[in-house]
Short mmCIF file of C-alpha atoms in Angstrom, two decimals:
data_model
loop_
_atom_site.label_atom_id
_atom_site.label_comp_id
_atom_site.label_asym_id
_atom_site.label_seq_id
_atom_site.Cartn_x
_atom_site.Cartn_y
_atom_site.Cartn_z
CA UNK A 1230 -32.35 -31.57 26.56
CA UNK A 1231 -32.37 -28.94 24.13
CA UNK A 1232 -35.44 -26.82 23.29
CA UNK A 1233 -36.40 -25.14 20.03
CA UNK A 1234 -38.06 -21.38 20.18
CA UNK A 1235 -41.46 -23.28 20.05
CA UNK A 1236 -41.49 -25.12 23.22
CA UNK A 1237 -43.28 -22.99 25.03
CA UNK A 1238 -46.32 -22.99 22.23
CA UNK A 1239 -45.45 -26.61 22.02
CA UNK A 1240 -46.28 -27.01 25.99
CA UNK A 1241 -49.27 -24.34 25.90
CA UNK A 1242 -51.02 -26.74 23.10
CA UNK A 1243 -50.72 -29.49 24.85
CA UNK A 1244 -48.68 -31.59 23.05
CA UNK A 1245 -46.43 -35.23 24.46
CA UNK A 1246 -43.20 -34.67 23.68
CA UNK A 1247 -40.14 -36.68 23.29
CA UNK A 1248 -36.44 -36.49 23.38
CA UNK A 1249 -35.23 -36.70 19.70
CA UNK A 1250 -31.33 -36.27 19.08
CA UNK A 1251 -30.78 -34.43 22.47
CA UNK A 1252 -34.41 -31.84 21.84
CA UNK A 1253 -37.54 -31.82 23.51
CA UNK A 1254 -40.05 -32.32 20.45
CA UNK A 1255 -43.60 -32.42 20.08
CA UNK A 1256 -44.16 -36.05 19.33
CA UNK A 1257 -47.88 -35.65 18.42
CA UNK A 1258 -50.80 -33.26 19.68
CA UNK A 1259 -53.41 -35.43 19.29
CA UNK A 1260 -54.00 -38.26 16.83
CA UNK A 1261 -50.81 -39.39 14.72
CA UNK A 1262 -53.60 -40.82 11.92
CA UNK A 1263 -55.40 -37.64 12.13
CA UNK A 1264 -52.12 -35.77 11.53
CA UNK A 1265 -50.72 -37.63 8.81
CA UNK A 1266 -54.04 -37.56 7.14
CA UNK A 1267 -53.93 -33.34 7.81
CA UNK A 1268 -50.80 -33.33 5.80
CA UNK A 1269 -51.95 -35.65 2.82
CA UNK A 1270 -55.31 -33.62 2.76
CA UNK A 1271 -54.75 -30.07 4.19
CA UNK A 1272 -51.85 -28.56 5.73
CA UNK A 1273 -49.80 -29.67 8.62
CA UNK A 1274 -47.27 -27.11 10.60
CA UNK A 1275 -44.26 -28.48 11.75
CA UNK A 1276 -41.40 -27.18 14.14
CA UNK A 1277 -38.02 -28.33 12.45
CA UNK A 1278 -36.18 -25.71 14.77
CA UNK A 1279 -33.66 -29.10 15.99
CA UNK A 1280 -32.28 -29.59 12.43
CA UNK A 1281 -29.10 -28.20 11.63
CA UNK A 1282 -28.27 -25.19 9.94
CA UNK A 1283 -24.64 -24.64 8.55
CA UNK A 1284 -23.45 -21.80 6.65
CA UNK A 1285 -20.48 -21.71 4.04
CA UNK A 1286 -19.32 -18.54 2.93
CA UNK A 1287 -16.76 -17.08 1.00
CA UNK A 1288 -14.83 -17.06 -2.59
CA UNK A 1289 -14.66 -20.81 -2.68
CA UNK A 1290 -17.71 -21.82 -0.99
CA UNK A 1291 -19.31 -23.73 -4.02
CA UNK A 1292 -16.45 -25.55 -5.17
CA UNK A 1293 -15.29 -26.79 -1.36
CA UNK A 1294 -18.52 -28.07 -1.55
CA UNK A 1295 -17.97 -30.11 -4.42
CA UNK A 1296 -15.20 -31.48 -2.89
CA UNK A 1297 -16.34 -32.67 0.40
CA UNK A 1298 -19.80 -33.73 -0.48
CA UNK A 1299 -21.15 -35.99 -3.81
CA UNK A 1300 -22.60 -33.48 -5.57
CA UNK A 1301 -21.79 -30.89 -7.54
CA UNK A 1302 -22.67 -28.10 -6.16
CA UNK A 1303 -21.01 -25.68 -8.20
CA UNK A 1304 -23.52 -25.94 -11.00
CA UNK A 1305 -26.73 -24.66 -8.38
CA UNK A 1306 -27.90 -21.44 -9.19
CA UNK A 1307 -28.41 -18.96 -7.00
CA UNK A 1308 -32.03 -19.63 -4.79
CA UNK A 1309 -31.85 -23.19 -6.05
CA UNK A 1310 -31.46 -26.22 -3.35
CA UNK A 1311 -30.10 -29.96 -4.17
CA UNK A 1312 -30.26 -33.28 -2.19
CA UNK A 1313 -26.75 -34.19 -1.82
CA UNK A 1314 -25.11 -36.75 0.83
CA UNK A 1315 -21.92 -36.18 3.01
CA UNK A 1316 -19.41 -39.58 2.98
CA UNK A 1317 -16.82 -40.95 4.50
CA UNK A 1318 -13.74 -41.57 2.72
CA UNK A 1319 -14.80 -45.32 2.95
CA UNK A 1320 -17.91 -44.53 1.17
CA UNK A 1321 -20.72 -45.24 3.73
CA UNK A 1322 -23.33 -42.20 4.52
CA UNK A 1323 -21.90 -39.63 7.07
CA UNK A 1324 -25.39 -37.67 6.56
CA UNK A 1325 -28.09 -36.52 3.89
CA UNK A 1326 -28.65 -33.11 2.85
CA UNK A 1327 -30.28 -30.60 1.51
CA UNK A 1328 -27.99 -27.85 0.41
CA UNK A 1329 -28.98 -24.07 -1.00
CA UNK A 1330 -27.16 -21.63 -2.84
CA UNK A 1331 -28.05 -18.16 -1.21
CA UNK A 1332 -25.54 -16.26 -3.05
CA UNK A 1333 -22.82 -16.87 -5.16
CA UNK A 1334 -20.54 -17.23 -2.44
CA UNK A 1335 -23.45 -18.49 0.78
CA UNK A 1336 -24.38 -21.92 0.65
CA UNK A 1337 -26.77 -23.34 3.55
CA UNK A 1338 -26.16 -26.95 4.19
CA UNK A 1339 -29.38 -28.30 6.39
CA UNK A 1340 -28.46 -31.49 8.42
CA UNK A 1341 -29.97 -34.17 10.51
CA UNK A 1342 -30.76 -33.05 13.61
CA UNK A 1343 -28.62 -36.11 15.02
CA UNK A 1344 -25.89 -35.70 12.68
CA UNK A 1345 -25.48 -31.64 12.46
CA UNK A 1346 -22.07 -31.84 15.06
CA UNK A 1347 -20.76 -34.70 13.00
CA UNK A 1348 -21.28 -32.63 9.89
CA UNK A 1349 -19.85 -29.26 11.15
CA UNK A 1350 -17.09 -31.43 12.35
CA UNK A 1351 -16.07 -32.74 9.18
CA UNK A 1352 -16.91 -30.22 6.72
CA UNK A 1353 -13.94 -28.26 8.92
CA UNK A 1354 -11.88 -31.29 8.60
CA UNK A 1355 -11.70 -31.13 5.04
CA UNK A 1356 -12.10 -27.19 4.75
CA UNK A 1357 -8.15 -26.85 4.97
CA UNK A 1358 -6.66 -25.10 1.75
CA UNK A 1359 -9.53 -23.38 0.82
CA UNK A 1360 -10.89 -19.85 0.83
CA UNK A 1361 -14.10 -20.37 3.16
CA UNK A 1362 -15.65 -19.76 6.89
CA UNK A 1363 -18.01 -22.45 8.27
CA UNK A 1364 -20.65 -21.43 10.66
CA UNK A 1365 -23.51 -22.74 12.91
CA UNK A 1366 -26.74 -20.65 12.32
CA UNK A 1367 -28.95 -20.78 15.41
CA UNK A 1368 -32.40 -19.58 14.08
CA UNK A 1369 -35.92 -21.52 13.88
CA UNK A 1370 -37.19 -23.80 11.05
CA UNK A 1371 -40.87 -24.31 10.49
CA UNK A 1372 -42.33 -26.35 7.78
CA UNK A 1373 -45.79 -25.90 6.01
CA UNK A 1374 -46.95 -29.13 4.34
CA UNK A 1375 -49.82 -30.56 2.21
CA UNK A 1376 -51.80 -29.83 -0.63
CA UNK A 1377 -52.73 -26.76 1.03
CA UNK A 1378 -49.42 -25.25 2.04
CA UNK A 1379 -49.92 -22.81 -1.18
CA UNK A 1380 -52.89 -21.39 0.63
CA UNK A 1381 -51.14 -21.20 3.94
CA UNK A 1382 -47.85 -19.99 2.93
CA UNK A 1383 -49.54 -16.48 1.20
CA UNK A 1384 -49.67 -18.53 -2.16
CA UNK A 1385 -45.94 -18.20 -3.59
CA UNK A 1386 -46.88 -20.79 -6.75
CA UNK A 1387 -43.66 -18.72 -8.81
CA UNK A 1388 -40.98 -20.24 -6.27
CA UNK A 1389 -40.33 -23.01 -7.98
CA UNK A 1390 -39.51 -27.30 -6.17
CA UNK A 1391 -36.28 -26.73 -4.46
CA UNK A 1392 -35.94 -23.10 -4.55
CA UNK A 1393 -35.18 -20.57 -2.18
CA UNK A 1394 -35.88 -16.78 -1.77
CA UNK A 1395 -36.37 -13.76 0.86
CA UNK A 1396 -39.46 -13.05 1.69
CA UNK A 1397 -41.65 -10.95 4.55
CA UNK A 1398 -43.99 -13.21 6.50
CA UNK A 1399 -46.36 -11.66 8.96
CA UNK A 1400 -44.31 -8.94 8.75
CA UNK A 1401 -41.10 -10.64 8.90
CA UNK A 1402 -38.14 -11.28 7.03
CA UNK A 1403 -37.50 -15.08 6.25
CA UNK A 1404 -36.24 -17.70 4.07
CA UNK A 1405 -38.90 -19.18 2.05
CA UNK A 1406 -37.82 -22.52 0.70
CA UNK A 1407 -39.92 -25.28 -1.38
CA UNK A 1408 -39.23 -28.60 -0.53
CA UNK A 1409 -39.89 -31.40 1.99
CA UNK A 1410 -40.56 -34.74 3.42
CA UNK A 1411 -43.70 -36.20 3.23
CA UNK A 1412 -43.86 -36.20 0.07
CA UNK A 1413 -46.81 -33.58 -0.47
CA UNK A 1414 -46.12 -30.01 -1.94
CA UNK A 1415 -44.78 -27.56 1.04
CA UNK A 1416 -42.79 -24.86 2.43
CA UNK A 1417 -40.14 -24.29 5.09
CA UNK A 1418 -39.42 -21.09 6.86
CA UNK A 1419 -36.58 -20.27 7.97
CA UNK A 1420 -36.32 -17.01 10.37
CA UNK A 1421 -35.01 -15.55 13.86
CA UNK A 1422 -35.71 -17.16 16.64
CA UNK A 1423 -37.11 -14.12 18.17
CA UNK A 1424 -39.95 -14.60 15.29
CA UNK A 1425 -40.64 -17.97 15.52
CA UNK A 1426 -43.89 -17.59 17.37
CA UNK A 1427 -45.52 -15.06 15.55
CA UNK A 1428 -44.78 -17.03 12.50
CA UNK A 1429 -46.18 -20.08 13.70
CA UNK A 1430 -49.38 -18.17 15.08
CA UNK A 1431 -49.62 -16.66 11.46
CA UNK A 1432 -49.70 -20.12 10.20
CA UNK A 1433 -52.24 -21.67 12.22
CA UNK A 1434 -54.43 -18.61 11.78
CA UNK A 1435 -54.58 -19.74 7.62
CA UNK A 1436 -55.16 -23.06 8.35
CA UNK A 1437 -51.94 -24.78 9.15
CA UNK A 1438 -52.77 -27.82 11.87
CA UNK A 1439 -49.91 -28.52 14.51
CA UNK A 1440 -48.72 -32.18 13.39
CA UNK A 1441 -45.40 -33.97 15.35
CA UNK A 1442 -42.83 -35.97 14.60
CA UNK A 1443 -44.80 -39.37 14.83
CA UNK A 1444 -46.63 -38.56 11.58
CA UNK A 1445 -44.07 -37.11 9.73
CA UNK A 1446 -41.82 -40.44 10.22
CA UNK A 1447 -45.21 -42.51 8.64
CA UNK A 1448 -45.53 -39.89 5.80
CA UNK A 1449 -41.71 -39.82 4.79
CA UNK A 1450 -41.88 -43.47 4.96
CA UNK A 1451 -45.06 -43.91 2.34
CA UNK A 1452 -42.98 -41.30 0.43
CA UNK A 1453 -40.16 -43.63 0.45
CA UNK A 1454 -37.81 -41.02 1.88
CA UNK A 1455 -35.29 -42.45 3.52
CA UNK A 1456 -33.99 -41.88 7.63
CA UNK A 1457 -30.71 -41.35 8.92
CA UNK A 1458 -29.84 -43.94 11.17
CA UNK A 1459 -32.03 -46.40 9.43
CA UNK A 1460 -31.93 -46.32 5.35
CA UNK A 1461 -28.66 -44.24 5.58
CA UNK A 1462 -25.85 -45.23 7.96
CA UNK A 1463 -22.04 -45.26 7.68
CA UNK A 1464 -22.51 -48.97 6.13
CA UNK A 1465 -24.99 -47.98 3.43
CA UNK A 1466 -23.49 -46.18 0.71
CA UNK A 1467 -25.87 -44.17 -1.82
CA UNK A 1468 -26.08 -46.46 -4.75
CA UNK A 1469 -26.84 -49.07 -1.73
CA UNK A 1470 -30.13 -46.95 -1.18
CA UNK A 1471 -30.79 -46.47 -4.61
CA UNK A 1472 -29.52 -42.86 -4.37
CA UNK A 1473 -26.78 -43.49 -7.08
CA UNK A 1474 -28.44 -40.56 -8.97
CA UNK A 1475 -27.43 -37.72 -6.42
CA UNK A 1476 -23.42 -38.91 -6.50
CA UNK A 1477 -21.36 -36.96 -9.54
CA UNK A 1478 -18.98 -39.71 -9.91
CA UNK A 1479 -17.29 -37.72 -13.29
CA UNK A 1480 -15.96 -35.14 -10.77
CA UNK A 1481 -12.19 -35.44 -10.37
CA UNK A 1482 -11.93 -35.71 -6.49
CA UNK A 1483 -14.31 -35.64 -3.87
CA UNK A 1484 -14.53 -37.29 -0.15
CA UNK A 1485 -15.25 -40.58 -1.05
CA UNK A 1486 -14.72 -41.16 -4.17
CA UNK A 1487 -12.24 -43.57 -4.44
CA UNK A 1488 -14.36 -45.98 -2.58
CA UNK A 1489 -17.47 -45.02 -3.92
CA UNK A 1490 -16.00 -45.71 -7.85
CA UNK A 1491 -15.15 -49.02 -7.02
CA UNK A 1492 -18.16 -49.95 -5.09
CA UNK A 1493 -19.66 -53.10 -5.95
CA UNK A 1494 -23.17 -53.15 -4.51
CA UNK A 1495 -24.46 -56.43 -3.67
CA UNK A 1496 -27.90 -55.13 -2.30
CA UNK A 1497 -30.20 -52.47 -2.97
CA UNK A 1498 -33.12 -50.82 -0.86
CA UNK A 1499 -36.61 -51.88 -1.71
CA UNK A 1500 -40.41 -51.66 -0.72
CA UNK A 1501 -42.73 -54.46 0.69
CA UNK A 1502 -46.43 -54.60 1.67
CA UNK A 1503 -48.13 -57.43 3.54
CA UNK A 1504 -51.81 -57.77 4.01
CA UNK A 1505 -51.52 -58.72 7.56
CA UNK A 1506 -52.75 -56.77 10.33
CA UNK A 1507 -49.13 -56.78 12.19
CA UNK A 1508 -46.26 -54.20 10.60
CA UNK A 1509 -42.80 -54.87 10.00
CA UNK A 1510 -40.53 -53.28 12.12
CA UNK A 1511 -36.66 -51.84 11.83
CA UNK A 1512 -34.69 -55.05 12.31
CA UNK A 1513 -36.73 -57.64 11.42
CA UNK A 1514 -34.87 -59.97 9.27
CA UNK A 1515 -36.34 -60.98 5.55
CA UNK A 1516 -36.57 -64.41 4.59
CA UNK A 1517 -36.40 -66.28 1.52
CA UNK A 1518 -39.52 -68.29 1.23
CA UNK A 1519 -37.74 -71.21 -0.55
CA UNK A 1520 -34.95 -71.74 2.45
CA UNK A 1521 -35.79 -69.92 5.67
CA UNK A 1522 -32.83 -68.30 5.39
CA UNK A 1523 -32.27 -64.91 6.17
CA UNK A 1524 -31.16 -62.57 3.46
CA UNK A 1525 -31.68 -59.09 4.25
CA UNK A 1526 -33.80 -56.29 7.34
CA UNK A 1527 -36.19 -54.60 7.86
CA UNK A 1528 -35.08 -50.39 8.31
CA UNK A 1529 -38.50 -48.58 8.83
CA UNK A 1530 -41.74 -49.97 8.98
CA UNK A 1531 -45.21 -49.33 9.76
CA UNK A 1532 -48.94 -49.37 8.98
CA UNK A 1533 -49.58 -46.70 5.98
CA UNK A 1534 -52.68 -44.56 7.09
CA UNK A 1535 -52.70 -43.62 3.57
CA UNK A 1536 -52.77 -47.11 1.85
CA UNK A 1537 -54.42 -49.11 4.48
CA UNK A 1538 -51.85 -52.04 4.90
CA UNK A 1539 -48.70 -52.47 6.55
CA UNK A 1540 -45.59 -51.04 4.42
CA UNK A 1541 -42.00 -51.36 4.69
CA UNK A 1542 -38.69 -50.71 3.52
CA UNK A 1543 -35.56 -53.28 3.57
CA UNK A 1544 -31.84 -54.35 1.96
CA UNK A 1545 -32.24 -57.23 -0.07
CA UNK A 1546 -29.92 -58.68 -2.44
CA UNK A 1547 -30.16 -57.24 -5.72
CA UNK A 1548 -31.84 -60.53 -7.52
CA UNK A 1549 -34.69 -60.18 -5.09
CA UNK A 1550 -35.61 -56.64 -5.52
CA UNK A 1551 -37.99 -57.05 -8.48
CA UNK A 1552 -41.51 -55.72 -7.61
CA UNK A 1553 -43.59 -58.86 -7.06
CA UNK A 1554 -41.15 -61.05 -5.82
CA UNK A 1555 -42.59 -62.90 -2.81
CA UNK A 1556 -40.62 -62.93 0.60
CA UNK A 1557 -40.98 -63.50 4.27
CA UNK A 1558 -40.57 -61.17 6.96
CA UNK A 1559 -39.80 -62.40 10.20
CA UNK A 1560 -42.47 -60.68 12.81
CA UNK A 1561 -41.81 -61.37 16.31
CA UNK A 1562 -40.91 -65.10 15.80
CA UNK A 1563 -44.07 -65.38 12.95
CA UNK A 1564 -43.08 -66.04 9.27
CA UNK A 1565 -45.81 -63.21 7.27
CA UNK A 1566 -45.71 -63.03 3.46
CA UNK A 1567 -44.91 -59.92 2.14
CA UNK A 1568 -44.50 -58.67 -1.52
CA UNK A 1569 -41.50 -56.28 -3.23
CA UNK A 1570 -42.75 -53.29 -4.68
CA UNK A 1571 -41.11 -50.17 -5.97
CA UNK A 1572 -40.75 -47.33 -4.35
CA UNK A 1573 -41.86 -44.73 -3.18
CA UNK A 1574 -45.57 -46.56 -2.02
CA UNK A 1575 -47.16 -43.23 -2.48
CA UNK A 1576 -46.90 -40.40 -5.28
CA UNK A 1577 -49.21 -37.22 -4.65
CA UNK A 1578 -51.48 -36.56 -7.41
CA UNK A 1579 -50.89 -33.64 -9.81
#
């Protein structure tokens, strides 16, 4: 089990930690409601140090990008970021990603934690022919999010969503970035390993609260952000997940292309709420209410501290993803009513 530059700070606040794609993480420190709540209402602090960090460099950097991922990449100005997806030549979802341009010729490509070796891996694969170097960065990644996180974060309101800059921190250099995944306003830092704590400490010291993985999966999903391994998966492709937008199908070649140009989808991610007291779960099947018969699952579910009723998201066919159409979802061998709705079940205000 692999541990971030945090454990220690993890371990000396007492958190329960879990094994998440091979690292020791803090699952929660306390309450997962009260952290998710800290996030939607203050500002939660999270250690992101297991994600993975990928650096392409060199005179073709950009456009290698655009041809091994969907995007184009080409067009991001420097200390800009996009959401972009890495596919397999067959289309389905090798990984989602956020990628920024550091310098003309430095891109940072952030990966799933689970997925980083799979990514390195085949961005190499398809590197051949062109002018770049591909490189693991080993440094820590901590995230500052919530209405709040302007406060916290020394009040940077100028960087603008999904941009990117150097900065000095409690006295130390970092990346400042502005994104996220919960769907509030927030920051991530990214900086040596060797600063990690100090950074941390500086956060808590302005107000940032500790928060674990268990609330950030219940946030992302009220957000309607969707999980590798559950929305995403090499038999999803992006206009399956209603990502379409992110894919630059005009591009003249790119990994995937082919298949992803003649994709037909037949199904499309969607939202449903229940007002039961029992949560969908990741694999329940969805019924049709007419039949019985089963016609799509359940990929992340749970009860929305935010909303106050269960929510999920599932693959339906297309001609049942209308908000208000009425379904069932089967819970543990009992048939519970739920409703489509669009996503995402929760925008932040202003």
């Amino acid at each position: 089990m692999r541990h971030t530059a945090l454990h220690a700070v993890h371990q000396r606040l007492g958190a329960a930690m879990t094994g998440f794609a091979g690292w020791s993480m803090p699952l929660r420190y306390g309450s997962d409601i009260g952290e998710h709540h800290t996030v939607r209402k203050g500002a939660g602090l999270f250690d992101l140090g297991h994600m993975g960090q990928i650096e392409v460099t060199g005179r073709d950097a950009a456009a290698f990008l655009d041809h091994a991922l969907v995007g184009r990449l080409s067009t991001v100005a420097v200390g800009r970021a996009k959401y972009t997806m890495l596919c397999h030549t067959t289309g389905g979802v090798l990984d989602d990603l956020v990628v920024y341009r550091l310098a003309e010729d430095r891109i940072l490509v952030v990966a799933n934690a689970s997925n980083a070796a799979v990514v390195r891996a085949m961005l190499g694969e398809h590197s051949g022919g062109w002018t770049v170097t591909i490189t693991d960065q080993d440094r820590s990644l901590i995230a500052v999010q919530g209405p709040q996180a302007v406060d916290v974060a020394g009040a940077h309101p100028d960087l603008r969503y999904y941009g990117i800059r150097p900065e000095r921190l409690a006295g130390r250099d970092v990346l400042l970035a502005r994104t996220g995944y919960t769907g509030e306003d927030g920051f991530e830092i990214y900086c040596a390993n060797e600063d990690a704590e100090a950074i941390w400490e500086w956060a808590t010291a302005a107000g940032a609260v500790p928060c674990g993985l268990a609330c950030r999966d219940t946030l992302r999903l009220e957000a309607g952000m969707p999980l590798y391994g559950h929305e995403l998966t090499l038999r999803t492709t992006p206009f399956d997940a209603g990502l379409g937008r992110v894919v630059a199908l005009d591009k003249a070649y790119f990994v995937g292309g082919a298949a992803l140009r003649a994709a037909q989808p037949v199904r499309r991610l969607a939202g449903l709420v229940t007002s039961g007291r029992r949560s969908p779960r990741a694999g329940h099947a969805v019924l049709d209410p007419a039949t019985g018969t089963p016609i799509g699952e359940v990929t992340s579910g749970a009860p929305s501290p935010t909303l106050g009723h269960p929510i999920a998201m599932a693959y339906l066919p297309i001609d049942h993803t209308e908000p208000g159409t009425r379904v069932l979802v089967d819970i543990r061998g009992t048939r519970d009513e739920a409703e489509v709705v669009a996503l995402p079940f929760y925008r932040r205000q202003g």
